[in-house]
PDB file of C-alpha atoms in Angstrom:
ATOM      1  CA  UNK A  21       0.000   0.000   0.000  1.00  0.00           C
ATOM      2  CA  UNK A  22       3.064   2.298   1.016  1.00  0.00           C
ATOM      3  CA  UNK A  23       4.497   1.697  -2.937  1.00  0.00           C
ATOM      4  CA  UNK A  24       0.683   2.953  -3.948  1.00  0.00           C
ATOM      5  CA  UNK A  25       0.925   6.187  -2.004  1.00  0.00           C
ATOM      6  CA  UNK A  26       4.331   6.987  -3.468  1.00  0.00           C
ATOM      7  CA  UNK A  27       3.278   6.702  -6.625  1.00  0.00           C
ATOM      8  CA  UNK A  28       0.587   8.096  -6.659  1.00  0.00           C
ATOM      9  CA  UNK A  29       2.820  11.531  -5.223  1.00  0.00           C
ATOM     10  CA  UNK A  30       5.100  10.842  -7.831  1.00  0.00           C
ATOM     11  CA  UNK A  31       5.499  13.497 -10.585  1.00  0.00           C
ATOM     12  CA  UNK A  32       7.419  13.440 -13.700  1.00  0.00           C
ATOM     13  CA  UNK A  33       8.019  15.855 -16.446  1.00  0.00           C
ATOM     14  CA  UNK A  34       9.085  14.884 -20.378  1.00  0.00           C
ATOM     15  CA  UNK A  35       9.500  16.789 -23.063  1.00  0.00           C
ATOM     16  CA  UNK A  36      10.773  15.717 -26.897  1.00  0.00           C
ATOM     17  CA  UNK A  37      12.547  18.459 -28.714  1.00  0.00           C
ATOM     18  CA  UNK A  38      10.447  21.110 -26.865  1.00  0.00           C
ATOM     19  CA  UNK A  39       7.336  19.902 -29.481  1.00  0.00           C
ATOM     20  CA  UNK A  40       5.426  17.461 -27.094  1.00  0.00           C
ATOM     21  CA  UNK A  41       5.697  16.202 -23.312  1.00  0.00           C
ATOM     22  CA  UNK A  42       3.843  14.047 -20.876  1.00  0.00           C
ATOM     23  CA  UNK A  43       3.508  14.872 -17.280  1.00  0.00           C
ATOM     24  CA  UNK A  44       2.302  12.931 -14.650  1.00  0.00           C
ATOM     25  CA  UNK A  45       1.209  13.357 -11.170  1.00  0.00           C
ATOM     26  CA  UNK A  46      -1.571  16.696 -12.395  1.00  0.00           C
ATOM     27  CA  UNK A  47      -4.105  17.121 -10.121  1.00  0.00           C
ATOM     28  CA  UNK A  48      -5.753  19.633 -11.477  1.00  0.00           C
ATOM     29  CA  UNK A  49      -5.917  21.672 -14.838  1.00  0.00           C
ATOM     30  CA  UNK A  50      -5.991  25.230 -13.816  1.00  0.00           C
ATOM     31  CA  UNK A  51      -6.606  26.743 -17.331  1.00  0.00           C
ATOM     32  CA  UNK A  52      -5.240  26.490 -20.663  1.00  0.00           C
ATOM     33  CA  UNK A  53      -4.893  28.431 -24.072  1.00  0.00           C
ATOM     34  CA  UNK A  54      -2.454  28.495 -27.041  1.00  0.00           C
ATOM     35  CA  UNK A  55       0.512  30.350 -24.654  1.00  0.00           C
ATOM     36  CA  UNK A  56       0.215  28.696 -21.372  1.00  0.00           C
ATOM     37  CA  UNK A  57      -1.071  25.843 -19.246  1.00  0.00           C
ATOM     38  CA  UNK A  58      -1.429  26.509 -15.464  1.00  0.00           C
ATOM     39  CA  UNK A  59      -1.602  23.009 -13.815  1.00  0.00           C
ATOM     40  CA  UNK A  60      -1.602  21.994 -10.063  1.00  0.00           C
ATOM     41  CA  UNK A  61       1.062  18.441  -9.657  1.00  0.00           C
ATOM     42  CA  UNK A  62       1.366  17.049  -6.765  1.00  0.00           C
ATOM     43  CA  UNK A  63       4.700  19.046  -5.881  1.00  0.00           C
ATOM     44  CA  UNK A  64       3.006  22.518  -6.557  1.00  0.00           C
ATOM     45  CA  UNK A  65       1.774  24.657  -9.245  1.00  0.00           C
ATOM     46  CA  UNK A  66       3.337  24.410 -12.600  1.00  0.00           C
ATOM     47  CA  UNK A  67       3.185  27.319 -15.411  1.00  0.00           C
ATOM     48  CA  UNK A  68       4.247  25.307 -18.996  1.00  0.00           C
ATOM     49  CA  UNK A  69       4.623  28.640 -21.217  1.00  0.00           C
ATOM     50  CA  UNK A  70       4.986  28.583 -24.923  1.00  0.00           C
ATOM     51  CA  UNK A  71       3.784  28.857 -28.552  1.00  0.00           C
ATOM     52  CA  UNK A  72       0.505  26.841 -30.183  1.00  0.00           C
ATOM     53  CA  UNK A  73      -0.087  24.679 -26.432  1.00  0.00           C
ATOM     54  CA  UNK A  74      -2.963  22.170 -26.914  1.00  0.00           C
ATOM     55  CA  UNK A  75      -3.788  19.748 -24.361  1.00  0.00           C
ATOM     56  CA  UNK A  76      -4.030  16.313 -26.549  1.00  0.00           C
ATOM     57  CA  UNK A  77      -5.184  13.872 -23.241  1.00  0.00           C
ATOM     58  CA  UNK A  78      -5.721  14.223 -19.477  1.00  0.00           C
ATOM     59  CA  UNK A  79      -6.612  11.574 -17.532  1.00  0.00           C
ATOM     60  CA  UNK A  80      -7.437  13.154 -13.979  1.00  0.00           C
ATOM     61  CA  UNK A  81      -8.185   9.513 -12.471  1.00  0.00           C
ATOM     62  CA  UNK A  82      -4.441   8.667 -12.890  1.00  0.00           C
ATOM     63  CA  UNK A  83      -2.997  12.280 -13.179  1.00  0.00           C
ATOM     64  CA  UNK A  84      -1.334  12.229 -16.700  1.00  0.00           C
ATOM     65  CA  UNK A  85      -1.585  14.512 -19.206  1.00  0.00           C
ATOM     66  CA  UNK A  86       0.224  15.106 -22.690  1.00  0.00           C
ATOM     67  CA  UNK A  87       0.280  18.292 -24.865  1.00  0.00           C
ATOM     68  CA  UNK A  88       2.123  19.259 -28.022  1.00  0.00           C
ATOM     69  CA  UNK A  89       3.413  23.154 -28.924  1.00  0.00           C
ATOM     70  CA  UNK A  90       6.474  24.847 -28.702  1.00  0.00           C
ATOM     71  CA  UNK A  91       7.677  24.843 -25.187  1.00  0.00           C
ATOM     72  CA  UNK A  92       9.266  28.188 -23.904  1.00  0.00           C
ATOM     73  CA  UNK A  93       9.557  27.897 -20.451  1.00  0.00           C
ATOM     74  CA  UNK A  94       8.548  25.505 -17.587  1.00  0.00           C
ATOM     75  CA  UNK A  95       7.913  27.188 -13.434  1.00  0.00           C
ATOM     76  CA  UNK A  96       7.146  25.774 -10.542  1.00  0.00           C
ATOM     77  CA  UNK A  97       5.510  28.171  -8.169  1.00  0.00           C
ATOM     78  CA  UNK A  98       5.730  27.797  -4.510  1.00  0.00           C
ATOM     79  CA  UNK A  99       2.487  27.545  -2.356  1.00  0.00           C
ATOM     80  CA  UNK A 100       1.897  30.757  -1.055  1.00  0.00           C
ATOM     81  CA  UNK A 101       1.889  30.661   3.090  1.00  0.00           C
ATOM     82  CA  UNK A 102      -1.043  31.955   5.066  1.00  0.00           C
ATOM     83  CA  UNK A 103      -1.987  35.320   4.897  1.00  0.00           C
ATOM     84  CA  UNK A 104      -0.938  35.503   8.825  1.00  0.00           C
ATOM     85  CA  UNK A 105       2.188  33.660   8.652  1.00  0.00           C
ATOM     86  CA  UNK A 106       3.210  36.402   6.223  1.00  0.00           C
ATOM     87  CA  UNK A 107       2.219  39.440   8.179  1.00  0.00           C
ATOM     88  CA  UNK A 108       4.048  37.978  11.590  1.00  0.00           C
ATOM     89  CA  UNK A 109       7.585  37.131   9.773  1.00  0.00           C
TER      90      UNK A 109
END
């Protein structure tokens, strides 16, 4: 069950000659359009910025998703911390 759990954390990234990739480990698909895809993985938010992005497939029982485009750039945001955590530094 342990080896389940991990996996299911797990995230990967691939991308062939910035033209297609396959992630895994998306929870969630933020928003999309031809310049960027905002995605949640399961180690943060992810920006995938570019040219002509199209989301091909994205299976949100099993987290994978693949798109095609140019590929630009790829950022991981941190989580932001609680509003009070922030104010008492």
């Amino acid at each position: 069950m342990e080896k389940e759990e991990n996996k299911a954390k797990q995230h990967e990234l691939h991308i062939v000659c910035r033209s297609k990739g396959t992630l895994t480990g998306i929870e969630k698909v933020i928003s999309s359009n031809a310049e960027t895809l905002n995605l949640v993985s399961s180690c943060g938010p992810l920006v995938v910025s570019g040219e002509k992005l199209k989301i091909l497939r994205f299976n949100a029982s099993d987290g994978t998703l693949e798109f095609e485009g140019e590929v630009n750039a790829i950022k991981y945001a941190a989580k932001k911390q609680p509003l009070l955590k922030r104010l008492f530094k």
